[in-house]
Amino acid sequence: MTISESQVGPISEGGMFGKPVPRIDGRLKVTGAACYPSDTPMEDTAHAYLVTSAIARGKIKAFHLEDAKAVDGVLDILTWENMKGKVRSVRFFAGGGYASSTIMPMSSSKIWHAGQIIAVVIAESFEAAREAAYKVGVDYAVNKPKAGFDESRPQPRPMTNPLTRSDPATGDAEKAFAAAPVKIEAYYSTPTQHHNAIELFSTTCVWSGDQLTIYEPSQYVHGLKNGVARQLGIKPDKVRIISPFVGGGFGGKAALTARTAFIALAAQRLNRPVKLVATRKQAYTVSNFRAETQHLIKLGAESNGQLTSLSHEGWEVSSRPDEYKVAGTETTAVLYACPNIATRVNVIHADRSTPGFMRSPAEVPYIFAIESAMDELAVALHMDPVELRRINDTQINPITDAPYSSRALMTCYDTAAKAFGWASRNPVPGSMTDGDWLIGWGCATSCYPTNVAPAEAKVTLAPNGSVRVQSAGHDIGTGAYTALAITAAEFLGVPLERVSVELGDSTLPPAPVAGGSNATASICNAVADACKELRHRLVTAAVASNGPMHGLDRDMITFSDGQLRAPDGQSETLMAASARLGFGPIEAHAKYMPEIASKTIKLVGNAMLGKGLPIMASGTSAGDHIQYAFGAEFVEVRVHRRTREIRAPRIVGAFAAGRIISPTTARSQLMGGLIWGISAALHEATEMDHRFARYVNDDLAEYMVPVNADIQDVEVIFVPEDDTKVNALGIKGLGELGNVGTNAAVANAVYHATGQRIRDLPIRLENLL
Amino acid sequence: MKAFTYERAVSPAAAAQAAAHLPGSKFIAGGTNLLDLMKLQIETPTHLIDVNGLALDRIEATPEGGLRIGALVRNTDLAADARVRRDYGLLSRALLSGASGQLRNKATTAGNLLQRARCPYFYDTDQLCNKRHPGSGCAALGGFSRQHAVVGVSDSCIASHPSDMAVAMRALDAIVETVLPDGSTRSIPIAELHRLPGDTPHIETTLGAGELIVAVTLPKPIGGKHIYRKVRDRASYAFALVSVAVIVQADGSGRVAVGGVAPKPWRVEAAEARLPEGAKAVTDELLAGAAPTRENAYKLTLVERTLRAVLAEAGSQP
């Protein structure tokens, strides 16, 4: 695997920004010392095991619990009969609340989806709980379920309604399409997918009097705390969430799931700690997932390649009660210059659990559709696909005319194309071969809105010169610990090893959900603000009448190597300056409010953050501009001439994502995204038995993700970008940027290798036989 | 997991006798398949007879010039054996294409032959399955069946046999040696070890109650080019969509066995006679009477194409 050197330097000479340093929590992780929530040692723990529904739609007529209760060690069994009314409903996360779904298992006998929690068995051991769970007898009244899309393609509806905010549009796309000399019209689809984080969904609850402590991997500890408190009818300050490490989240651990309240109630009933680690199979239905989508794209262009019409209609599957949709048309409508744009998003309700966030929720399926169609248009125009993007590149939102704060898409294309060797591509499908392997080269655009959220952080300088950063943010494997340590080291001029970072505890200053790629941009700015406050106080001490820099211009004083330094060569350690400010540590608590926040967010953002509600300023409408990170991805696939096996041995991505704080972990994020993109294009799908609305490959043996042998050269290139409109530090989040364009790049490469256009993911060899 | 009792066997005959006397007992060796199934309560033995101490872990030359492979020889060791690599390359390649390094370190020769189906409906205890509950029905029929068998199937079961090793052994005409509860021994040609599902898919082999596999014997090497080609959804650690094992002789004659397409390692000697006519002729004969589903019909084409690729690699056909 090759990795290009970072081209983005530090913010100041000798500073820490942009320096590749190892993950500061890396040693803890590779030695097994990192304590994930379910690892926490605890006395006298009882173990819970979930019983889930065998049917997708209907109701429970009766339970038969005698055999289960007779298992040695069984302590308690929760069902709707003893849980009814015990858990209060809270609002849906996507509607500004807490819950990942408004379906409330065990509140009645109703079954909304297969795999719904219908009972919780608690026993002295995991084995006893599991055996008893297998012995829970259930009589169902079964209704025939609807699993999702029907066999036929969904039919488009005319897009002639007045414009709505949720369906971006401009001009008359239908008329322009009819008149266009070159046209593409095609359906695309993406399958159901699950996060499959290595760490399973666990919850351990401990009561101490009326104080509840919950150990649970979470992407939003303040949301979890407040949501559970409301469900249980207790004060939020009586609940503490501890989640210092998260073994993969990807959106699956962002919002409150039903399991937590039941484990809390079980612990209360038994007056002892109760631990649940849901199984891999249960992970497919106790949290959310990426719903299957369909798309109809119509592109019209002049023969010189200029787009004249773009329409994108999407269909998404959701549960019966929840109107969840990712509506990526918000992004596909502003991707290219085009005078006539129409979009619409439709939701199909089925007997399924409620879908939700999964890495780049909106962009992954919608960009696959539009970027496949762009490749088809390039083929129809006999034009290089990179040139087609160049012709239609835009620096403004084509619907509102608002400018992009910065947009280096074509620099990304040119950089990645050069590294990939694109110039030597023969555009004729099937023309490039290596023995029995057909070689295909494809590319696509990647993009992700630069979202920023209110965030708080506390930074403390101890008398011994060490620095402590505290925020209820989350490191879900992304490198947040490292990026925040780098930020404090940068601003206080201390060596990185003097900085410690605490995250993932709801008693820390509130921070936003680790989602929407906002965390680094938001929390680093909060840490920077706190550090600036400390600097101000230290400088004040240094230039005070009893300080060594008395009389000097405070603006000339810099921080490096643990010292305050004056231009005349004088210096003083942070410790010495701090001592003059009084005995003990000095601390600063910053409340960062995004520069792009709307008036409303500025007014209520901090209060909402404190209540654990989802609050974020979106890059899709940042006041007078829009703000996105961009990338270009180039993939080589090889398709065996006879067996049609598909491999993707080489991928290059160039990304412009503002200031790169921590190049090592940023690169890791983008590499992971590219690899996941290959996975989604060629491997991943949660298969459904439509007769029963039930998943059939819900384990890691049958849900395909790539193994090491599938992934070879992965190259990540950072394109330098300076954009302080997005936020003071100029950070564009990139956690979700990497896997956005990959699906289409792979599909486009498969077309180039074979001449076969596959519009339904994943692309499997039988599609090419 | 259901509670069970456990004993260490002291001899093959004693193990066989104990198993015959205790209905509901199972032999355990590597445990790579059985333990998973027990955790899911798909297998619910009341008694486990651990055969790991039976010293059946040697590979020895036979007087006839072949090899006798102990039932407990681990897949890793078998694949790495110099004699196997030299004279039975097909077997080594098939083994190395299966599972993962960790699993191959534990999995045994006999256990590999006896591993159970990977049908998702067999694994989902909320679904109907004639292997788990004879006579209850087969949910795979009419369900998600992309990976299932296309030939040798019945209205009761369409699960495929997951082993790679067994496909190679079928092509090599291996003989399975067993010990019966009365202490007598039996030799079973591998072609006769696995049964087709018919109306009784829960009866997967011709082994009798308590009968214990102690060795697999390979006949004298037959030379030729050995190729094992496994086509799957990723480069490693996946079951075969289709696998093709061939031994091709200089005169163009040879043997062909296929995996991933049938409830047992699949070989039709009459098909091999048509090798000179090419891959299509062989495949037509090999898969005659196939009854694919809509989702796995591609396997018919894939077998032919993979065989074509393999014959080209062997240099016997363009």
GROMACS .gro file of C-alpha atoms in nm, chain A residues 52-54 127 130-131 134 151 281 640-645 647 683 687-689 691-692 694-696 700-707 709-710 764-766 769, chain B residues 1-2 39-41 118 120-121 124 126-127 139 141-144 146-147 229-239 241 294 298 302 305-306 308-309 312 318:
model
   78
   52THR     CA    1  -3.605  -1.129   1.876
   53SER     CA    2  -3.908  -1.169   1.656
   54ALA     CA    3  -3.929  -1.456   1.410
  127GLU     CA    4  -2.466  -1.907   2.868
  130ARG     CA    5  -2.877  -1.765   2.599
  131GLU     CA    6  -3.009  -2.112   2.671
  134TYR     CA    7  -3.377  -2.025   2.311
  151GLU     CA    8  -3.988  -0.649  -0.832
  281LYS     CA    9  -2.707  -1.149   1.396
  640HIS     CA   10  -1.140  -1.231  -1.581
  641ARG     CA   11  -1.214  -1.291  -1.945
  642ARG     CA   12  -1.389  -1.622  -1.877
  643THR     CA   13  -1.502  -1.651  -1.517
  644ARG     CA   14  -1.583  -1.279  -1.487
  645GLU     CA   15  -1.430  -1.261  -1.142
  647ARG     CA   16  -1.090  -0.753  -0.862
  683HIS     CA   17  -1.923  -0.712  -0.215
  687GLU     CA   18  -2.991  -1.004   0.132
  688MET     CA   19  -3.360  -1.017   0.202
  689ASP     CA   20  -3.605  -1.303   0.182
  691ARG     CA   21  -4.153  -1.366   0.150
  692PHE     CA   22  -4.075  -1.309   0.516
  694ARG     CA   23  -3.621  -1.126   0.686
  695TYR     CA   24  -3.245  -1.097   0.630
  696VAL     CA   25  -3.068  -1.414   0.522
  700LEU     CA   26  -1.979  -1.193   0.885
  701ALA     CA   27  -1.930  -1.519   0.697
  702GLU     CA   28  -2.204  -1.444   0.445
  703TYR     CA   29  -2.216  -1.062   0.446
  704MET     CA   30  -1.921  -1.004   0.219
  705VAL     CA   31  -1.660  -0.743   0.296
  706PRO     CA   32  -1.317  -0.747   0.135
  707VAL     CA   33  -1.032  -0.939   0.295
  709ALA     CA   34  -0.621  -1.023  -0.047
  710ASP     CA   35  -0.886  -0.808  -0.217
  764ARG     CA   36  -2.117  -0.949  -0.897
  765LEU     CA   37  -1.966  -1.182  -1.149
  766GLU     CA   38  -2.302  -1.324  -1.256
  769LEU     CA   39  -2.141  -1.367  -1.749
  770MET     CA   40  -2.595  -2.387   2.427
  771LYS     CA   41  -2.755  -2.698   2.568
  808LYS     CA   42  -2.394  -2.226   2.005
  809LEU     CA   43  -2.684  -2.165   1.768
  810GLN     CA   44  -2.859  -2.482   1.887
  887ARG     CA   45  -2.386  -2.340   0.483
  889PRO     CA   46  -2.865  -1.961   0.553
  890TYR     CA   47  -3.198  -2.129   0.617
  893ASP     CA   48  -3.171  -1.958   1.089
  895ASP     CA   49  -3.672  -1.934   1.284
  896GLN     CA   50  -3.697  -2.076   0.931
  908ALA     CA   51  -3.736  -2.235   0.309
  910LEU     CA   52  -3.676  -2.323  -0.216
  911GLY     CA   53  -3.832  -2.000  -0.335
  912GLY     CA   54  -3.601  -1.801  -0.112
  913PHE     CA   55  -3.256  -1.649  -0.145
  915ARG     CA   56  -2.777  -1.759  -0.508
  916GLN     CA   57  -2.523  -1.989  -0.344
  998ARG     CA   58  -0.983  -2.324  -0.949
  999LYS     CA   59  -1.219  -2.173  -0.695
 1000VAL     CA   60  -1.445  -1.888  -0.806
 1001ARG     CA   61  -1.591  -1.685  -0.522
 1002ASP     CA   62  -1.713  -1.343  -0.419
 1003ARG     CA   63  -1.382  -1.228  -0.275
 1004ALA     CA   64  -1.019  -1.330  -0.307
 1005SER     CA   65  -1.009  -1.539   0.009
 1006TYR     CA   66  -1.225  -1.665   0.296
 1007ALA     CA   67  -1.543  -1.734   0.106
 1008PHE     CA   68  -1.719  -2.050  -0.001
 1010LEU     CA   69  -1.972  -2.015  -0.599
 1063ARG     CA   70  -3.366  -1.821  -1.091
 1067TYR     CA   71  -2.569  -1.853  -1.349
 1071LEU     CA   72  -1.998  -2.036  -1.463
 1074ARG     CA   73  -1.652  -2.092  -1.826
 1075THR     CA   74  -1.437  -2.191  -1.531
 1077ARG     CA   75  -1.275  -2.360  -2.007
 1078ALA     CA   76  -1.031  -2.136  -1.817
 1081ALA     CA   77  -0.670  -2.346  -2.114
 1087PRO     CA   78  -0.737  -2.305  -2.621
   0.00000   0.00000   0.00000
